[in-house]
Coordinates of C-alpha atoms and ligand atoms in Angstrom, one line a residue:
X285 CA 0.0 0.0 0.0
X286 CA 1.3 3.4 -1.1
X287 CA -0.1 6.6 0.5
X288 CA 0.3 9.9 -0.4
X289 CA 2.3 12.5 1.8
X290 CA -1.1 14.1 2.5
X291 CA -2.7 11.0 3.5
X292 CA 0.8 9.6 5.1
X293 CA 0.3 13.1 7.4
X294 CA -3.4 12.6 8.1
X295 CA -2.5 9.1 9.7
X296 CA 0.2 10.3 11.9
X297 CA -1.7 12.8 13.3
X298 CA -4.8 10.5 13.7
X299 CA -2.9 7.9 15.4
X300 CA -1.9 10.8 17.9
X301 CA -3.2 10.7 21.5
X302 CA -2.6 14.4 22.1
X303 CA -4.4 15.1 18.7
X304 CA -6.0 18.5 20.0
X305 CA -7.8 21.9 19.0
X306 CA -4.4 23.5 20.5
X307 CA -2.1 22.1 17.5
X308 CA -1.8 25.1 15.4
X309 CA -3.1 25.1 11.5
X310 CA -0.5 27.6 9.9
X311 CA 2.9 27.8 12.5
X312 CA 5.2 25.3 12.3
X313 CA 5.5 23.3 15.4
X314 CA 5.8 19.2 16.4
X315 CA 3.4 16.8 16.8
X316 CA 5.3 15.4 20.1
X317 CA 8.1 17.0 21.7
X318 CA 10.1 20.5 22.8
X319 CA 10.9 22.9 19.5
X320 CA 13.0 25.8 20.4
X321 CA 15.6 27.8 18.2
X322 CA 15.2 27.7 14.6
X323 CA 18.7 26.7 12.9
X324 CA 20.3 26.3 9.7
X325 CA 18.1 28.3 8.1
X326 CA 19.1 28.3 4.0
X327 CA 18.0 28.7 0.5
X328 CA 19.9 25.7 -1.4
X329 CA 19.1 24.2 -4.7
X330 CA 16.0 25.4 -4.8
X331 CA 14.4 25.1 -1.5
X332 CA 14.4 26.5 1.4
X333 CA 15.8 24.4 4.8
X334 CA 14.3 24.6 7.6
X335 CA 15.7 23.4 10.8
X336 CA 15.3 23.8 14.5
X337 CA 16.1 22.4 18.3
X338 CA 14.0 19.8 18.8
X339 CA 13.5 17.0 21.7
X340 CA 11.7 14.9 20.3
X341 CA 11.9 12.6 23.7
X342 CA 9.7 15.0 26.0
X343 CA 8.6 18.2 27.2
X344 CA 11.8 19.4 29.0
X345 CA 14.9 21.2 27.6
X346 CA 17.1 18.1 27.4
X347 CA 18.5 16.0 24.5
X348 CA 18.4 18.9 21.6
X349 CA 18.5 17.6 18.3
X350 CA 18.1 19.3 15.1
X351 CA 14.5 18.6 13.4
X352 CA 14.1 19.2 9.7
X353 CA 11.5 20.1 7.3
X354 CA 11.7 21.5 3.8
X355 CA 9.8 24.0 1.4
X356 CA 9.5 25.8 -2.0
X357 CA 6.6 27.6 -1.2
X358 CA 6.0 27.8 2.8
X359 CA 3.0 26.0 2.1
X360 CA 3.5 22.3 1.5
X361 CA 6.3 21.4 4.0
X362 CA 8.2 17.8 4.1
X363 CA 7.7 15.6 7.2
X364 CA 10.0 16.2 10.2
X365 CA 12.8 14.0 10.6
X366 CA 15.6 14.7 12.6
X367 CA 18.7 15.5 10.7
X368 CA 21.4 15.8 13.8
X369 CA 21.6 13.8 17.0
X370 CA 23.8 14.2 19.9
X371 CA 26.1 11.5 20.8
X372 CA 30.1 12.7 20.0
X373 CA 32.1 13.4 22.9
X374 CA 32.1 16.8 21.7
X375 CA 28.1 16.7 21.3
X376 CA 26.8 14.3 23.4
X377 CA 24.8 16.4 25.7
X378 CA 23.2 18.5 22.9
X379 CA 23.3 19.4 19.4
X380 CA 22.8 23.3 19.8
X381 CA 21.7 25.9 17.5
X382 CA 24.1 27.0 14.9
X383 CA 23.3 28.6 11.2
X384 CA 23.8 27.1 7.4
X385 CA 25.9 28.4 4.7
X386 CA 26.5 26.8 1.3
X387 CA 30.4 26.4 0.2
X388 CA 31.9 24.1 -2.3
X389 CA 27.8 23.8 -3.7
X390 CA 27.0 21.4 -0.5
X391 CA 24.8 22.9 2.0
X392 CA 27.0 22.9 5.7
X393 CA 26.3 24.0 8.7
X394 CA 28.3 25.4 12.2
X395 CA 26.3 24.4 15.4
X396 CA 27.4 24.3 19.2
X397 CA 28.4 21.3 21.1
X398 CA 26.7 21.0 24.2
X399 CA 28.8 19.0 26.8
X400 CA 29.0 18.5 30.5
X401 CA 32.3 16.5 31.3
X402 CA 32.7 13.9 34.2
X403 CA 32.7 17.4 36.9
X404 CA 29.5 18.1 35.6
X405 CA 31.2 21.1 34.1
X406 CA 29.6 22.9 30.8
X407 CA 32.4 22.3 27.8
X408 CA 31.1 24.2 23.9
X409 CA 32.5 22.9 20.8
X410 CA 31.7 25.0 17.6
X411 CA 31.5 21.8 15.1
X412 CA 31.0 22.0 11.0
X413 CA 28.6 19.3 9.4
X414 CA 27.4 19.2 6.3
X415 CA 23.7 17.6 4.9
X416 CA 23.6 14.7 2.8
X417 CA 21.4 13.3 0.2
X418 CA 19.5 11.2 2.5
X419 CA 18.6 14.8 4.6
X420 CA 21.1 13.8 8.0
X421 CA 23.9 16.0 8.8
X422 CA 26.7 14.3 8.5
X423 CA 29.2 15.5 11.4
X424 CA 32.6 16.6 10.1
X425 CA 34.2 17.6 13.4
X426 CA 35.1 20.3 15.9
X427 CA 36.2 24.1 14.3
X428 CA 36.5 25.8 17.4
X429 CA 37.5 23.4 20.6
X430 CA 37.2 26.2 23.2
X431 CA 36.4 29.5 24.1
X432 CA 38.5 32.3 24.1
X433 CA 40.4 33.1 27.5
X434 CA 38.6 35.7 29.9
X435 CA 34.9 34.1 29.2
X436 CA 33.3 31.0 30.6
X437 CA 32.1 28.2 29.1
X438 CA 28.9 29.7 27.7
X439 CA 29.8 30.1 24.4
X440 CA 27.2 29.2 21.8
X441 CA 25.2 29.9 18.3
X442 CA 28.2 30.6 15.7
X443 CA 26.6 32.5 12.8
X444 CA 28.3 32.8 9.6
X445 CA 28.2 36.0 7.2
X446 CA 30.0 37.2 4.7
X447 CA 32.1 40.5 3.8
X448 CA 34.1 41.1 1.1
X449 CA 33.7 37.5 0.3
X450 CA 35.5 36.5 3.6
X451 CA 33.8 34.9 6.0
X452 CA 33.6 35.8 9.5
X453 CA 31.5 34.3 12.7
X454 CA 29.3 36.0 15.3
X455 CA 28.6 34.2 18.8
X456 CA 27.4 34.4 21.8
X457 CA 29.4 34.3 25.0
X458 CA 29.6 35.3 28.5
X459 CA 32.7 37.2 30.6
X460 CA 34.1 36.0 33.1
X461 CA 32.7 38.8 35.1
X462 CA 29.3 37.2 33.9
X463 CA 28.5 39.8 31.1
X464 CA 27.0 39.5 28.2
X465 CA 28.9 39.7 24.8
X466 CA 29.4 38.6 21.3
X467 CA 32.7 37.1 19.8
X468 CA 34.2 37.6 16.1
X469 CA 36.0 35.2 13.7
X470 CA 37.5 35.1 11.3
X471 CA 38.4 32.7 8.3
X472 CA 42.0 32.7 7.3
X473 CA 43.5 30.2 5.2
X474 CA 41.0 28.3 6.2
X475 CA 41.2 28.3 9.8
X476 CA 38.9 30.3 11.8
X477 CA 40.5 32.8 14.0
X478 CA 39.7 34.9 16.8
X479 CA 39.1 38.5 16.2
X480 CA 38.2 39.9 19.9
X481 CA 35.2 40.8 21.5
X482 CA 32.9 43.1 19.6
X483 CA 33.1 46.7 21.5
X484 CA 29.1 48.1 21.8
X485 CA 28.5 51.1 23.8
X486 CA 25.8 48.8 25.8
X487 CA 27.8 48.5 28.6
X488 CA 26.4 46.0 31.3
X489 CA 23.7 44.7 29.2
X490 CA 22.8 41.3 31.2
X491 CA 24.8 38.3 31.8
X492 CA 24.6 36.2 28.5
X493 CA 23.8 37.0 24.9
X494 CA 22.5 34.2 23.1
X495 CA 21.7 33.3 19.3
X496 CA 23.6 37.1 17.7
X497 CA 22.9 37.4 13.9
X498 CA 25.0 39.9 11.8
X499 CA 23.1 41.5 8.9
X500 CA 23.9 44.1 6.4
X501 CA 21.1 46.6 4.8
X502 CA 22.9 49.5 2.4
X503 CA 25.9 51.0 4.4
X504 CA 24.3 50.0 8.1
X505 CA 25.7 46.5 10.0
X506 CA 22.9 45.0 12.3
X507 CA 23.6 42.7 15.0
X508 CA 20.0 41.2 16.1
X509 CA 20.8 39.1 19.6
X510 CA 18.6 37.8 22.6
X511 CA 20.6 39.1 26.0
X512 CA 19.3 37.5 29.2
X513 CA 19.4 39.5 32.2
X514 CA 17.6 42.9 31.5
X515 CA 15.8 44.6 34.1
X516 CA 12.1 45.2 33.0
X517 CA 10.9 48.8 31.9
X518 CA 7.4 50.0 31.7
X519 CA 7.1 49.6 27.9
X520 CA 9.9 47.1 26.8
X521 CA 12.2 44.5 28.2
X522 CA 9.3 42.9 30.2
X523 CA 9.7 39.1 29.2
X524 CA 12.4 37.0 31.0
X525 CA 14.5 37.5 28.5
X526 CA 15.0 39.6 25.3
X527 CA 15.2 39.9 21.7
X528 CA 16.5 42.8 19.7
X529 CA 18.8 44.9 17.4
X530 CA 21.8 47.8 16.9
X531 CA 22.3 49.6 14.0
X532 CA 25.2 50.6 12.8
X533 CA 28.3 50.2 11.7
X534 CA 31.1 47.5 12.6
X535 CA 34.5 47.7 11.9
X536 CA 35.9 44.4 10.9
X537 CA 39.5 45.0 12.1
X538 CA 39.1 46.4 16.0
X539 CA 36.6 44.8 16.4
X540 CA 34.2 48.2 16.9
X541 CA 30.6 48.8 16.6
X542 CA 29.4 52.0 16.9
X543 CA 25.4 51.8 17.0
X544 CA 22.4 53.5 18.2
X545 CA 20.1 52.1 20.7
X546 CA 18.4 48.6 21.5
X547 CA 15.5 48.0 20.2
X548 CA 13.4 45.4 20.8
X549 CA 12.6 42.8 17.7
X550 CA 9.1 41.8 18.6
X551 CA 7.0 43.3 21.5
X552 CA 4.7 40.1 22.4
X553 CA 5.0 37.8 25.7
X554 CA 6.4 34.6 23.2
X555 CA 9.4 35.4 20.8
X556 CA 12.7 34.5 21.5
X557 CA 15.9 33.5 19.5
X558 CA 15.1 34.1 16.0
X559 CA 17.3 33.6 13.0
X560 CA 17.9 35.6 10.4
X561 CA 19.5 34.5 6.3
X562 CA 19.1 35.5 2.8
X563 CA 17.6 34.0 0.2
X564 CA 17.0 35.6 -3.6
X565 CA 17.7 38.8 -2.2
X566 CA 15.4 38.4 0.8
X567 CA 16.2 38.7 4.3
X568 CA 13.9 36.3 6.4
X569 CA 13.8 35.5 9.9
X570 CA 12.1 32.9 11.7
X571 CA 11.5 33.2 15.9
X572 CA 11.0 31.0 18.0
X573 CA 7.2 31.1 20.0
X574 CA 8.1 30.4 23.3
X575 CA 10.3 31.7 26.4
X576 CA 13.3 29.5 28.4
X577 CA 12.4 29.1 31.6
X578 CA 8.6 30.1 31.9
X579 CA 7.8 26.1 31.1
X580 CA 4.9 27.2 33.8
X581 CA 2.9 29.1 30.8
X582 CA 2.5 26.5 27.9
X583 CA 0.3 23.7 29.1
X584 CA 0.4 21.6 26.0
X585 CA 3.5 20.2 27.9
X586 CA 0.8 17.7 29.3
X587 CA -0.6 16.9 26.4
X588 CA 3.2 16.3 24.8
X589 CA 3.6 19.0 22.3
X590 CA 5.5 22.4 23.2
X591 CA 6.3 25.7 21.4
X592 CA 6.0 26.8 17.7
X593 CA 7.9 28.7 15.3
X594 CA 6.9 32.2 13.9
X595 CA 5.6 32.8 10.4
X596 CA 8.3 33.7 7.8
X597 CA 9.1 37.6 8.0
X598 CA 10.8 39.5 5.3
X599 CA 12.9 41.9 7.2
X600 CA 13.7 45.4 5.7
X601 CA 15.2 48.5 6.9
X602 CA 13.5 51.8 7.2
X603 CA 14.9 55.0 9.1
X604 CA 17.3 52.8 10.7
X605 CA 14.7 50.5 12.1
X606 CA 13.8 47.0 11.0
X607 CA 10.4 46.4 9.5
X608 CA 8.7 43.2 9.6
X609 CA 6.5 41.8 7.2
X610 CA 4.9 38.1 7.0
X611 CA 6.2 36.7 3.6
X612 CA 3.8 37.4 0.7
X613 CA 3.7 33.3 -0.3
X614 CA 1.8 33.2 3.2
X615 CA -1.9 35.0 1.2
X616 CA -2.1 31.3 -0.3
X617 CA -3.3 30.4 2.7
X618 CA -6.4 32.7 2.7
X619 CA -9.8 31.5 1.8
X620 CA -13.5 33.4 2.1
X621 CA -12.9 37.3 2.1
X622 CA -15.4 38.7 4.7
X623 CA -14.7 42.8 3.7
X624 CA -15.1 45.2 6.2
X625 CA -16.1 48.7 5.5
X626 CA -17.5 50.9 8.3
X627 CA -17.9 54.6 8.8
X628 CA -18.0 56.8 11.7
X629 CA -18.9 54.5 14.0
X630 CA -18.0 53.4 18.1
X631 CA -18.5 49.4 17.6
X632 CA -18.1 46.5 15.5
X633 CA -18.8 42.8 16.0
X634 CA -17.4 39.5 13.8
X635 CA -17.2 35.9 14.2
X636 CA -13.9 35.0 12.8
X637 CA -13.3 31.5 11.3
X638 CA -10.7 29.0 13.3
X639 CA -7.5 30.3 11.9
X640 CA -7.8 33.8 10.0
X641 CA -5.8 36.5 9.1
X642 CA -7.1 40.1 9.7
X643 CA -6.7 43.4 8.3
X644 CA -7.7 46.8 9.7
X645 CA -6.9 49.9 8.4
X646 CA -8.4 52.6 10.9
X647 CA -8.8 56.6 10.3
X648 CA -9.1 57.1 14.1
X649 CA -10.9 60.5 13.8
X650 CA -12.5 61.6 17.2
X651 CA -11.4 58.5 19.1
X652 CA -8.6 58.7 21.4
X653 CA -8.5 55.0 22.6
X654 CA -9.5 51.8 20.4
X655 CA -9.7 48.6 21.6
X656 CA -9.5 45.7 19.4
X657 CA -10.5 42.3 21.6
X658 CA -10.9 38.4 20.9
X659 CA -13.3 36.5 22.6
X660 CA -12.9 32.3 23.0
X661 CA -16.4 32.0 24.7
X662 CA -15.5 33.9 27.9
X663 CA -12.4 34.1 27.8
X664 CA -10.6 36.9 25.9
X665 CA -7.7 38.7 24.9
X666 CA -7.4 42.8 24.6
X667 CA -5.9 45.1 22.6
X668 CA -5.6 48.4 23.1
X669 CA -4.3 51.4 21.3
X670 CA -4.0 55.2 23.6
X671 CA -3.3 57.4 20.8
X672 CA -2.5 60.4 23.0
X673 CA -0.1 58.2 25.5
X674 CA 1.3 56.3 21.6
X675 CA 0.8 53.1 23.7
X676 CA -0.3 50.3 22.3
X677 CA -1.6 47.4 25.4
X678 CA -2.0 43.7 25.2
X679 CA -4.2 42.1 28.2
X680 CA -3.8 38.6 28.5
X681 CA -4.9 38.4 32.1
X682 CA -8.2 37.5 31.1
X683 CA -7.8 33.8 29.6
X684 CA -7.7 31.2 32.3
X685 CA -4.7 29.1 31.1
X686 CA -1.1 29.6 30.2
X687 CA 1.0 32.8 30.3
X688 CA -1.1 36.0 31.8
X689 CA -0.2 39.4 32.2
X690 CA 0.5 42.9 30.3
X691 CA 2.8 43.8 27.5
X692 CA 3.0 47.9 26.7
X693 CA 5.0 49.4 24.3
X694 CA 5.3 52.7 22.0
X695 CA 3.5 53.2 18.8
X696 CA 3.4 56.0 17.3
X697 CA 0.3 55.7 14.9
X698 CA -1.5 59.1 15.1
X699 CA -4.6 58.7 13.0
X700 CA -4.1 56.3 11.1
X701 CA -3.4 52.8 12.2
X702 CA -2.9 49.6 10.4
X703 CA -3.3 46.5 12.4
X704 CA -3.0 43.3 10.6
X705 CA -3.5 40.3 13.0
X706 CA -2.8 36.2 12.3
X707 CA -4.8 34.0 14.7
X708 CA -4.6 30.8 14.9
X709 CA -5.2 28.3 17.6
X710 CA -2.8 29.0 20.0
X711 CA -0.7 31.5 18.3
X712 CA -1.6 35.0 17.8
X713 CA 1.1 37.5 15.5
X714 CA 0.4 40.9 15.3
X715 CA 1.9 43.9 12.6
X716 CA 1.4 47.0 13.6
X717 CA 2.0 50.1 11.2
X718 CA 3.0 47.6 8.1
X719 CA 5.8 45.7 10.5
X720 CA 7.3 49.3 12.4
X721 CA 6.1 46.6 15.0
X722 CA 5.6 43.1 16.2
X723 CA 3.8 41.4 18.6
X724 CA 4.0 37.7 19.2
X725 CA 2.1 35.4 21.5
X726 CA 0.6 31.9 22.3
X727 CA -3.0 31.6 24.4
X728 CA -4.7 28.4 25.4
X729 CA -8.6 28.7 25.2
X730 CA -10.6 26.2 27.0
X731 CA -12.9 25.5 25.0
X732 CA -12.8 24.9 21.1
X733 CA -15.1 27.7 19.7
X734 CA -14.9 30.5 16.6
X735 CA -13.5 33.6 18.2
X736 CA -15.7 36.5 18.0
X737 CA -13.7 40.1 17.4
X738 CA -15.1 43.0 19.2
X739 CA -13.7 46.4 18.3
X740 CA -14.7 49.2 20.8
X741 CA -14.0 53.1 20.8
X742 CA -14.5 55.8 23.0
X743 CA -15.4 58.3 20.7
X744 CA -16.4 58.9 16.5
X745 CA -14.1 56.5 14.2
X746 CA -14.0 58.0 11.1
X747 CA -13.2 54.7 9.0
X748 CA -12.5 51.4 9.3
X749 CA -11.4 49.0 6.0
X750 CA -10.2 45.8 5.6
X751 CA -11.3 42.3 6.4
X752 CA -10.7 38.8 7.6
X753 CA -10.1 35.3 5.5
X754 CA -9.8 32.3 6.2
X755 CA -6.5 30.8 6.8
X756 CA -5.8 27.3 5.4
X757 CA -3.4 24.9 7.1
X758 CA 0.3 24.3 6.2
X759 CA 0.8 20.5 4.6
Ligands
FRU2072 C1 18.4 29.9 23.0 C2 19.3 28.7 23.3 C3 20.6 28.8 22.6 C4 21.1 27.4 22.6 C5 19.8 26.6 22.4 C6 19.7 25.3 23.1 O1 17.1 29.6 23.2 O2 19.5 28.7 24.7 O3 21.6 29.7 23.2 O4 22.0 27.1 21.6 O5 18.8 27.5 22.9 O6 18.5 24.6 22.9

């Protein structure tokens, strides 16, 4: 008997215990099993590779493998297998996250070595691999045995980009004084040396900085990286750990990087670790739905599923900021316009569909606070815009499982505000102002019902146009 992928899927998931209205229709995440990082992320012969941490054994962050799928069109995706296992002395306690790169025409990869030596002491390798035709990773040894002296043993996520057509390598690593930074490398002859510590003007910036990514837009270098340690602020750094950005420019020799500020890459409760690469002139970035250490606020951990990755996002660069947009291929997904077109008006009610995309373009007129909210039968989840404060809200204190709590942040929309939302079962990804800003994160309604979307305003809106669709689910 031969089945079809489609019908090959279908079965897997049927035969699933923890088959479930919480498995998502359009994110990627696992049927069984802990996703974090994305990894490897590359455009090669055609498609595009998709990997990520994966442990596929449990719920807990333990035995990290790399999980593989594959695309041309971010629609039909090949089933997960797991391309990279631990189980080298300079592995065997995790196969960590680490980027692709094509050379010589094969598709190869640097990733971390996760080891804990007979003291129970933490050891990093920074080891190559390269994929072969049957989709494993074959392992092709260690690059980098050890870290540089002056930091500890946290010393993880080599990313590979290019300058002049040399390569060089970002990672992250912590002082010995327990600070935060990120490491350069170079490739000469090739053997990859050290190039020093990159200098920022961030000072003491928490303790580690994990997962750095080195970009180039035009004339301005962009380190995106996720520090941990950052003291919450009213509107930003309020999740347990971070995710953001400097622009500017590095100097490949001193190593210096003279930047503007942090800013925060995504302003929701669940976005961590992303990865950036580019692909037909593209650069894309994939995050990670979830948060280390908060295990406490995703219950499908019962049910043996955990986390999800982000939509793909084109990233471009605007006034020295990074925009986000979801991927165009992403509108083959829609199904079943419903149009919205209202004038002057305080209210608005919709049923949504299970899993739709939403699109609201808002002349705010006499109203000075809009709320936008989604209701799972009692349960719901707020947002709210204060045009004359520019803050933008998002309750989640009102569902009865998972995460809760507040995220505020600055938006400064004046009139006119563009909110295009992505819901689907337990994800929710918001764009606000065409991608000036992000918000990602999960939700776990109790009961399986349409969501209904209430929009509410204190005063006269002049105009309100877009609509909702149906969004299909990823195969
Ligand atoms: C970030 C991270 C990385 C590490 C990986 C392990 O979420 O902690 O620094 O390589 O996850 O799964």
């Amino acid at each position: 008997m031969v089945w079809t992928k489609t019908e090959y899927k279908e079965k897997i998931i049927a035969a699933l215990p923890m088959k479930h209205f919480w498995h998502n229709r359009f994110h990627i995440e696992m049927p069984f099993g802990l996703i974090n990082d994305p990894n490897g992320l590359s455009f090669y012969q055609g498609e595009y590779h998709i990997f990520y941490q994966w442990n596929p054994y449990s719920c807990e962050h333990k035995h990290k493998s790399w999980g593989y799928i594959k695309t041309t069109d971010f629609v039909h995706y090949t089933i997960p297998c797991l391309a990279l296992v631990p189980g080298e002395s300079f592995d065997k306690d995790g196969c960590y996250t680490g980027c692709g790169f094509v050379e010589e025409d094969k598709l190869q990869f640097v990733y971390t070595g996760n080891v804990k030596n007979d003291k129970n002491e933490r050891e990093s390798y920074q080891c190559l691999g390269s994929l072969q035709a049957d989709g494993r990773i074959k392992k092709e040894g260690v690059l980098i045995a050890k870290q540089p002296s002056g930091y500890t043993a946290h010393f993880r996520d080599p990313y590979i980009f290019y300058r002049a057509g040399e390569q060089y390598m970002v990672l992250g690593i912590q002082t010995e004084a327990l600070k935060g930074r990120v490491v350069l490398y170079h490739k000469k002859a090739g053997c990859w040396e050290f190039s020093g510590e990159i200098k920022t003007s961030l000072g003491d910036f928490g303790y580690m900085w994990e997962c750095p990514n080195m970009l180039r837009f035009a004339d301005a270098d962009v380190l995106v990286f996720s520090p941990q340690g950052l003291q919450a602020k009213e509107t930003k750094w309020q999740n347990l750990y971070q995710t953001g950005y400097i622009v500017g420019n590095l100097n490949l020799s001193t190593p210096e990087f003279s930047h503007g500020d942090f800013e925060e890459v995504d302003m929701g409760f669940d976005f961590y670790a992303p990865q950036v690469f580019k692909a037909n002139g593209r650069y894309l970035m994939l995050g990670w739905i979830g948060m280390p250490d908060r295990s406490e606020d995703y219950p499908t951990s019962d049910k043996g599923w955990m986390f999800a990755l982000t939509m793909m996002r084109e990233l471009t660069m605007k006034n020295g900021r990074l925009y986000q947009q979801p991927i165009y291929e992403i509108e083959k997904l829609r199904s079943d316009k419903t149009e919205i077109f209202k004038r002057e008006f305080t209210n608005y009610q919709g049923e949504l569909p299970r899993g739709s995309e939403i699109l609201l373009d808002l002349v705010l007129g006499e109203a000075k606070q809009i709320t936008i909210k989604f209701y799972f039968a009692l349960e719901k989840i707020t947002f709210t815009y204060d045009r004359q404060k520019e803050l933008f809200c998002i309750d989640r204190n009102k569902m009865k499982l998972g995460g809760k709590g507040i995220r505020k942040f600055k938006l400064a929309a004046k009139a006119n505000l563009r909110l295009h939302f992505f819901i689907d079962r337990t994800v929710i990804e918001l764009f606000c102002q065409d991608g000036e800003k992000t918000a990602t994160l999960m939700y776990f309604p109790e009961e399986d019902r349409s969501p209904q979307l209430v929009i509410q305003a204190d005063d006269i809106v002049t105009s309100m146009k877009g609509g909702f669709w149906q969004m299909g689910c990823i195969e």
